[in-house]
Coordinates of C-alpha atoms in Angstrom, one line a residue:
X1 CA 17.9 61.5 44.4
X2 CA 20.3 61.8 41.3
X3 CA 20.8 58.1 41.6
X4 CA 17.2 57.3 41.7
X5 CA 16.5 59.5 38.7
X6 CA 19.3 58.0 36.6
X7 CA 18.0 54.6 37.5
X8 CA 14.4 55.0 36.5
X9 CA 15.2 57.2 33.5
X10 CA 18.1 55.5 32.1
X11 CA 18.6 52.0 33.3
X12 CA 15.1 50.7 33.7
X13 CA 14.0 51.6 30.1
X14 CA 17.2 50.0 28.8
X15 CA 16.5 46.8 30.7
X16 CA 12.9 46.8 29.4
X17 CA 14.2 47.7 25.8
X18 CA 16.7 44.8 26.1
X19 CA 14.1 42.3 27.3
X20 CA 11.8 43.3 24.5
X21 CA 14.5 43.0 22.0
X22 CA 15.3 39.4 23.5
X23 CA 11.7 38.3 23.3
X24 CA 10.5 39.9 20.2
X25 CA 13.5 39.7 17.8
X26 CA 16.0 37.0 19.1
X27 CA 13.6 34.4 20.4
X28 CA 11.2 35.0 17.7
X29 CA 13.9 34.6 14.9
X30 CA 14.9 31.3 16.7
X31 CA 11.3 30.1 16.7
X32 CA 11.0 31.0 13.1
X33 CA 14.1 29.0 12.5
X34 CA 12.8 26.0 14.1
X35 CA 9.2 26.4 12.4
X36 CA 8.3 23.6 10.2
X37 CA 5.2 23.0 8.0
X38 CA 3.9 20.4 10.5
X39 CA 4.0 22.7 13.5
X40 CA 2.0 25.4 11.3
X41 CA -0.6 22.8 10.4
X42 CA -0.8 21.9 14.1
X43 CA -1.4 25.5 15.1
X44 CA -4.3 26.0 12.7
X45 CA -6.8 24.3 15.0
X46 CA -5.8 26.6 17.7
X47 CA -6.4 29.5 15.7
X48 CA -9.8 28.1 14.7
X49 CA -10.7 27.3 18.3
X50 CA -9.8 30.9 19.4
X51 CA -12.1 32.2 16.5
X52 CA -14.9 29.8 17.4
X53 CA -15.0 30.9 21.1
X54 CA -14.7 34.5 20.1
X55 CA -18.4 35.1 20.0
X56 CA -18.6 37.9 17.5
X57 CA -17.7 36.0 14.6
X58 CA -19.8 33.0 13.7
X59 CA -17.9 30.0 12.4
X60 CA -19.5 27.2 10.7
X61 CA -19.1 23.7 12.1
X62 CA -17.2 22.5 8.9
X63 CA -14.5 24.8 9.6
X64 CA -14.2 23.3 13.1
X65 CA -14.3 19.7 11.7
X66 CA -11.3 20.8 9.5
X67 CA -9.6 22.2 12.6
X68 CA -10.1 18.6 14.2
X69 CA -8.9 16.9 11.0
X70 CA -5.6 19.0 11.0
X71 CA -5.3 18.6 14.8
X72 CA -5.2 14.7 14.2
X73 CA -3.5 14.7 10.8
X74 CA -0.8 12.4 12.1
X75 CA -3.3 9.9 13.0
X76 CA -5.3 10.3 9.7
X77 CA -2.0 10.2 7.6
X78 CA -1.1 6.8 9.4
X79 CA -4.6 5.3 8.7
X80 CA -4.5 6.6 5.0
X81 CA -1.0 4.9 4.5
X82 CA -2.2 1.6 6.2
X83 CA -5.3 1.6 3.8
X84 CA -3.0 2.1 0.8
X85 CA -0.5 -0.6 2.0
X86 CA -3.4 -3.1 2.5
X87 CA -4.9 -2.2 -0.9
X88 CA -1.5 -2.8 -2.3
X89 CA -1.0 -6.1 -0.4
X90 CA -4.6 -7.3 -1.7
X91 CA -3.8 -6.4 -5.4
X92 CA -0.3 -8.1 -5.1
X93 CA -2.0 -11.3 -3.8
X94 CA -4.6 -11.2 -6.5
X95 CA -2.0 -10.7 -9.2
X96 CA 0.1 -13.5 -7.8
X97 CA -3.0 -16.0 -7.6
X98 CA -3.8 -15.0 -11.3
X99 CA -0.3 -15.6 -12.5
X100 CA -0.3 -18.9 -10.7
X101 CA -3.6 -19.9 -12.3
X102 CA -2.4 -18.8 -15.7
X103 CA 0.9 -21.0 -15.1
X104 CA -1.1 -24.0 -14.2
X105 CA -3.6 -23.5 -17.2
X106 CA -0.5 -23.2 -19.7
X107 CA 1.1 -26.2 -18.0
X108 CA -2.2 -28.3 -18.4
X109 CA -2.7 -27.2 -22.0
X110 CA 0.7 -28.0 -23.0
X111 CA 0.4 -31.5 -21.4
X112 CA -3.0 -32.0 -23.3
X113 CA -1.3 -31.0 -26.5
X114 CA 1.4 -33.5 -26.0
X115 CA -1.2 -36.1 -25.1
X116 CA -3.1 -35.5 -28.3
X117 CA 0.3 -35.5 -30.1
X118 CA -0.9 -33.1 -32.8
X119 CA 2.5 -32.9 -34.6
X120 CA 2.3 -36.5 -36.0
X121 CA -1.5 -36.8 -36.8
X122 CA -2.2 -39.1 -39.8
X123 CA -3.9 -37.9 -42.8
X124 CA -7.2 -39.1 -43.5
X125 CA -6.4 -40.2 -47.0
X126 CA -3.2 -42.1 -46.3
X127 CA -3.2 -45.8 -47.0
X128 CA -3.0 -48.1 -43.8
X129 CA -1.2 -51.2 -43.6
X130 CA -3.4 -54.4 -44.1
X131 CA -4.1 -56.5 -41.0
X132 CA -2.1 -59.8 -40.8
X133 CA -3.9 -62.8 -41.4
X134 CA -3.0 -65.9 -39.5
X135 CA -1.0 -68.6 -41.2
X136 CA -3.1 -71.5 -40.0
X137 CA -6.8 -71.7 -39.9
X138 CA -8.8 -72.2 -36.8
X139 CA -9.1 -76.0 -37.5
X140 CA -5.2 -76.4 -37.4
X141 CA -5.0 -74.9 -33.7
X142 CA -5.1 -77.0 -30.7
X143 CA -8.3 -76.7 -28.6
X144 CA -8.1 -74.6 -25.4
X145 CA -4.8 -72.8 -26.3
X146 CA -1.7 -73.9 -24.5
X147 CA -3.5 -75.5 -21.5
X148 CA -5.4 -77.8 -23.9
X149 CA -2.2 -79.3 -25.3
X150 CA -0.9 -79.9 -21.8
X151 CA -4.1 -81.5 -20.8
X152 CA -3.8 -84.0 -23.7
X153 CA -0.3 -85.0 -23.0

């Protein structure tokens, strides 16, 4: 009987105390060491669902939708990042096309300026060279040009 009394008054409470210490202190401290913001955010929908099914407290549907959003935050963050990347890609494409068009326009404008030769324009009041007058008159020339002379020979 003494053995039984010692076991139930001394050893069992000590074993229960050691188990509670292990669960409530050691394992809880290890859990808190591994806890991250992502895990906290993932746990919020669970709390909202528990409150939603606890019928004494009315929860608005917006709060449940926020819980769903937080539950799928990984998927939403990937979609948001893909949306931002596609916008950045589109913006870069438009900037690249605009730069190519500007470069083409500048190249065409430079070619037009060279073609117009703006640097060496004549002044309107400058004297021009007189046209050459032929040495012979029209009567001295042979008829029909060079072929006419060959025809007479």
